[in-house]
Amino acid sequence: MPAYLQDAMMARLGEARTAQYPGPFPLDGLVRNIHGDFTPMMCGGISALLLQMLHPLALAGVWDHSSFRHDMVGRLRRTSDFIATTSFGTFEQAEAAISRVRRVHAMVRGHTADGRAYSADDPALLTWVHVAEMSRFMAAHLRYRNPHLEREHQDRYFFETACIAEALGARNVPDSCAAVEAYLDAKRCELVCDERTREVVQVLLSAPPRHLIVRPAGALFMRAGIDLLPEWAANQLELNMPWGQRKLVRAGIKSAMPVISRAVRSGAYHRALARFQKRP
């Protein structure tokens, strides 16, 4: 099996780090702490998908090669499983997940409605998808779990998670708060909201949550995802929310977090740790 992730980590962190843990990230590290927190991750994941769909090449790949109209929940589940495996799994499990995604990406290619070629393994497009995800996960963590997380720790999160994108084939991945903010600002001129974008967004916002326990609060989670968007992205998607509604959404999520956390027991975290602990 190709060592995409270990090679990326060695280039970024050095050989000592790759030999120190049987998995990509420390057991008590910031990445596992953030990615094991179910409710903020769910809100951040919804927000990330909304942001990603503003990129016309990312949108074209979903439009042409995805069954999103009939299986948006399945798409969300596959993304969640990939993040869980690369965050909590062993190197072997993470490498297998990355290899599967790379094989799928190699087959996703075509042309946009205006004739531009796209491919899912384009390094620049992989960088966009990664930054959209990690920036919204961090935004959700800051809003709902630790608004006082020091900037240096935020920088460390972006620095460490960049190795996942690099293992998938991304290049020039922003790996600090400042770099992520500058990158998103620079990409704004490339982003588009058209009829296709609005259709994909509507399907996403109408998709029932995977976990039965959160289905009654599904609309609340979707609104929380919108609330986590950068203001310019929400404006472009025509998903503006009045300040009073934002306050209600934030209060609702914070009130629901303890109940949901107990009910799902941060499912991805516990499943991945169980796999990890069974390893001889």
PDB file of N, CA and C in Angstrom, residues 88-130:
ATOM      1  N   PHE A  88      -8.606   9.295  13.682  1.00  0.00           N
ATOM      2  CA  PHE A  88      -8.499   8.396  14.824  1.00  0.00           C
ATOM      3  C   PHE A  88      -7.925   7.026  14.505  1.00  0.00           C
ATOM      4  N   GLY A  89      -7.863   6.670  13.242  1.00  0.00           N
ATOM      5  CA  GLY A  89      -7.416   5.343  12.878  1.00  0.00           C
ATOM      6  C   GLY A  89      -5.904   5.178  12.944  1.00  0.00           C
ATOM      7  N   THR A  90      -5.453   3.956  12.695  1.00  0.00           N
ATOM      8  CA  THR A  90      -4.029   3.676  12.582  1.00  0.00           C
ATOM      9  C   THR A  90      -3.529   4.217  11.242  1.00  0.00           C
ATOM     10  N   PHE A  91      -2.209   4.214  11.064  1.00  0.00           N
ATOM     11  CA  PHE A  91      -1.674   4.615   9.768  1.00  0.00           C
ATOM     12  C   PHE A  91      -2.206   3.708   8.663  1.00  0.00           C
ATOM     13  N   GLU A  92      -2.294   2.415   8.932  1.00  0.00           N
ATOM     14  CA  GLU A  92      -2.768   1.480   7.916  1.00  0.00           C
ATOM     15  C   GLU A  92      -4.204   1.806   7.498  1.00  0.00           C
ATOM     16  N   GLN A  93      -5.059   2.110   8.479  1.00  0.00           N
ATOM     17  CA  GLN A  93      -6.451   2.446   8.175  1.00  0.00           C
ATOM     18  C   GLN A  93      -6.542   3.774   7.417  1.00  0.00           C
ATOM     19  N   ALA A  94      -5.761   4.742   7.858  1.00  0.00           N
ATOM     20  CA  ALA A  94      -5.783   6.051   7.196  1.00  0.00           C
ATOM     21  C   ALA A  94      -5.256   5.954   5.772  1.00  0.00           C
ATOM     22  N   GLU A  95      -4.171   5.215   5.575  1.00  0.00           N
ATOM     23  CA  GLU A  95      -3.615   5.054   4.231  1.00  0.00           C
ATOM     24  C   GLU A  95      -4.612   4.359   3.307  1.00  0.00           C
ATOM     25  N   ALA A  96      -5.324   3.348   3.822  1.00  0.00           N
ATOM     26  CA  ALA A  96      -6.314   2.648   3.007  1.00  0.00           C
ATOM     27  C   ALA A  96      -7.434   3.597   2.588  1.00  0.00           C
ATOM     28  N   ALA A  97      -7.890   4.441   3.527  1.00  0.00           N
ATOM     29  CA  ALA A  97      -8.947   5.401   3.211  1.00  0.00           C
ATOM     30  C   ALA A  97      -8.477   6.407   2.167  1.00  0.00           C
ATOM     31  N   ILE A  98      -7.260   6.883   2.314  1.00  0.00           N
ATOM     32  CA  ILE A  98      -6.715   7.852   1.359  1.00  0.00           C
ATOM     33  C   ILE A  98      -6.549   7.219  -0.015  1.00  0.00           C
ATOM     34  N   SER A  99      -6.087   5.975  -0.067  1.00  0.00           N
ATOM     35  CA  SER A  99      -5.935   5.281  -1.351  1.00  0.00           C
ATOM     36  C   SER A  99      -7.285   5.125  -2.050  1.00  0.00           C
ATOM     37  N   ARG A 100      -8.331   4.794  -1.278  1.00  0.00           N
ATOM     38  CA  ARG A 100      -9.665   4.663  -1.875  1.00  0.00           C
ATOM     39  C   ARG A 100     -10.135   5.981  -2.469  1.00  0.00           C
ATOM     40  N   VAL A 101      -9.945   7.055  -1.732  1.00  0.00           N
ATOM     41  CA  VAL A 101     -10.376   8.361  -2.228  1.00  0.00           C
ATOM     42  C   VAL A 101      -9.588   8.756  -3.466  1.00  0.00           C
ATOM     43  N   ARG A 102      -8.289   8.496  -3.482  1.00  0.00           N
ATOM     44  CA  ARG A 102      -7.479   8.825  -4.653  1.00  0.00           C
ATOM     45  C   ARG A 102      -7.947   8.038  -5.879  1.00  0.00           C
ATOM     46  N   ARG A 103      -8.343   6.784  -5.698  1.00  0.00           N
ATOM     47  CA  ARG A 103      -8.837   5.994  -6.836  1.00  0.00           C
ATOM     48  C   ARG A 103     -10.141   6.575  -7.373  1.00  0.00           C
ATOM     49  N   VAL A 104     -11.019   6.975  -6.469  1.00  0.00           N
ATOM     50  CA  VAL A 104     -12.279   7.590  -6.904  1.00  0.00           C
ATOM     51  C   VAL A 104     -12.007   8.903  -7.616  1.00  0.00           C
ATOM     52  N   HIS A 105     -11.149   9.723  -7.038  1.00  0.00           N
ATOM     53  CA  HIS A 105     -10.837  11.022  -7.645  1.00  0.00           C
ATOM     54  C   HIS A 105     -10.286  10.877  -9.055  1.00  0.00           C
ATOM     55  N   ALA A 106      -9.516   9.820  -9.299  1.00  0.00           N
ATOM     56  CA  ALA A 106      -8.909   9.623 -10.618  1.00  0.00           C
ATOM     57  C   ALA A 106      -9.956   9.441 -11.715  1.00  0.00           C
ATOM     58  N   MET A 107     -11.166   9.041 -11.333  1.00  0.00           N
ATOM     59  CA  MET A 107     -12.226   8.809 -12.317  1.00  0.00           C
ATOM     60  C   MET A 107     -13.179   9.995 -12.456  1.00  0.00           C
ATOM     61  N   VAL A 108     -13.056  10.979 -11.574  1.00  0.00           N
ATOM     62  CA  VAL A 108     -13.982  12.124 -11.589  1.00  0.00           C
ATOM     63  C   VAL A 108     -13.343  13.259 -12.368  1.00  0.00           C
ATOM     64  N   ARG A 109     -13.762  13.384 -13.597  1.00  0.00           N
ATOM     65  CA  ARG A 109     -13.250  14.447 -14.459  1.00  0.00           C
ATOM     66  C   ARG A 109     -14.292  14.769 -15.518  1.00  0.00           C
ATOM     67  N   GLY A 110     -14.172  15.936 -16.115  1.00  0.00           N
ATOM     68  CA  GLY A 110     -15.140  16.348 -17.132  1.00  0.00           C
ATOM     69  C   GLY A 110     -14.975  17.819 -17.455  1.00  0.00           C
ATOM     70  N   HIS A 111     -16.065  18.445 -17.863  1.00  0.00           N
ATOM     71  CA  HIS A 111     -16.048  19.865 -18.220  1.00  0.00           C
ATOM     72  C   HIS A 111     -17.236  20.567 -17.570  1.00  0.00           C
ATOM     73  N   THR A 112     -17.014  21.787 -17.162  1.00  0.00           N
ATOM     74  CA  THR A 112     -18.088  22.588 -16.596  1.00  0.00           C
ATOM     75  C   THR A 112     -19.053  23.014 -17.694  1.00  0.00           C
ATOM     76  N   ALA A 113     -20.156  23.625 -17.300  1.00  0.00           N
ATOM     77  CA  ALA A 113     -21.152  24.085 -18.272  1.00  0.00           C
ATOM     78  C   ALA A 113     -20.560  25.082 -19.259  1.00  0.00           C
ATOM     79  N   ASP A 114     -19.540  25.831 -18.844  1.00  0.00           N
ATOM     80  CA  ASP A 114     -18.923  26.798 -19.761  1.00  0.00           C
ATOM     81  C   ASP A 114     -17.655  26.254 -20.426  1.00  0.00           C
ATOM     82  N   GLY A 115     -17.439  24.938 -20.332  1.00  0.00           N
ATOM     83  CA  GLY A 115     -16.374  24.312 -21.105  1.00  0.00           C
ATOM     84  C   GLY A 115     -15.042  24.146 -20.424  1.00  0.00           C
ATOM     85  N   ARG A 116     -14.897  24.532 -19.163  1.00  0.00           N
ATOM     86  CA  ARG A 116     -13.617  24.380 -18.468  1.00  0.00           C
ATOM     87  C   ARG A 116     -13.434  22.948 -17.991  1.00  0.00           C
ATOM     88  N   ALA A 117     -12.227  22.436 -18.191  1.00  0.00           N
ATOM     89  CA  ALA A 117     -11.937  21.074 -17.739  1.00  0.00           C
ATOM     90  C   ALA A 117     -11.767  21.057 -16.226  1.00  0.00           C
ATOM     91  N   TYR A 118     -12.208  19.962 -15.606  1.00  0.00           N
ATOM     92  CA  TYR A 118     -11.985  19.778 -14.171  1.00  0.00           C
ATOM     93  C   TYR A 118     -11.619  18.329 -13.917  1.00  0.00           C
ATOM     94  N   SER A 119     -10.939  18.089 -12.824  1.00  0.00           N
ATOM     95  CA  SER A 119     -10.655  16.736 -12.349  1.00  0.00           C
ATOM     96  C   SER A 119     -10.565  16.791 -10.832  1.00  0.00           C
ATOM     97  N   ALA A 120     -11.099  15.766 -10.181  1.00  0.00           N
ATOM     98  CA  ALA A 120     -11.146  15.756  -8.723  1.00  0.00           C
ATOM     99  C   ALA A 120      -9.766  15.623  -8.109  1.00  0.00           C
ATOM    100  N   ASP A 121      -8.785  15.136  -8.882  1.00  0.00           N
ATOM    101  CA  ASP A 121      -7.432  15.028  -8.341  1.00  0.00           C
ATOM    102  C   ASP A 121      -6.561  16.232  -8.686  1.00  0.00           C
ATOM    103  N   ASP A 122      -7.170  17.306  -9.149  1.00  0.00           N
ATOM    104  CA  ASP A 122      -6.460  18.567  -9.380  1.00  0.00           C
ATOM    105  C   ASP A 122      -5.945  19.085  -8.029  1.00  0.00           C
ATOM    106  N   PRO A 123      -4.640  19.284  -7.864  1.00  0.00           N
ATOM    107  CA  PRO A 123      -4.103  19.723  -6.564  1.00  0.00           C
ATOM    108  C   PRO A 123      -4.746  21.003  -6.044  1.00  0.00           C
ATOM    109  N   ALA A 124      -5.023  21.944  -6.939  1.00  0.00           N
ATOM    110  CA  ALA A 124      -5.621  23.207  -6.498  1.00  0.00           C
ATOM    111  C   ALA A 124      -7.047  22.993  -5.990  1.00  0.00           C
ATOM    112  N   LEU A 125      -7.802  22.097  -6.643  1.00  0.00           N
ATOM    113  CA  LEU A 125      -9.168  21.829  -6.215  1.00  0.00           C
ATOM    114  C   LEU A 125      -9.180  21.065  -4.891  1.00  0.00           C
ATOM    115  N   LEU A 126      -8.243  20.145  -4.722  1.00  0.00           N
ATOM    116  CA  LEU A 126      -8.119  19.429  -3.454  1.00  0.00           C
ATOM    117  C   LEU A 126      -7.816  20.391  -2.310  1.00  0.00           C
ATOM    118  N   THR A 127      -6.997  21.390  -2.587  1.00  0.00           N
ATOM    119  CA  THR A 127      -6.687  22.390  -1.568  1.00  0.00           C
ATOM    120  C   THR A 127      -7.935  23.166  -1.178  1.00  0.00           C
ATOM    121  N   TRP A 128      -8.742  23.538  -2.168  1.00  0.00           N
ATOM    122  CA  TRP A 128      -9.978  24.267  -1.880  1.00  0.00           C
ATOM    123  C   TRP A 128     -10.905  23.458  -0.978  1.00  0.00           C
ATOM    124  N   VAL A 129     -11.125  22.203  -1.323  1.00  0.00           N
ATOM    125  CA  VAL A 129     -12.021  21.352  -0.541  1.00  0.00           C
ATOM    126  C   VAL A 129     -11.505  21.214   0.886  1.00  0.00           C
ATOM    127  N   HIS A 130     -10.194  21.018   1.031  1.00  0.00           N
ATOM    128  CA  HIS A 130      -9.602  20.860   2.366  1.00  0.00           C
ATOM    129  C   HIS A 130      -9.748  22.132   3.192  1.00  0.00           C
TER     130      HIS A 130
END
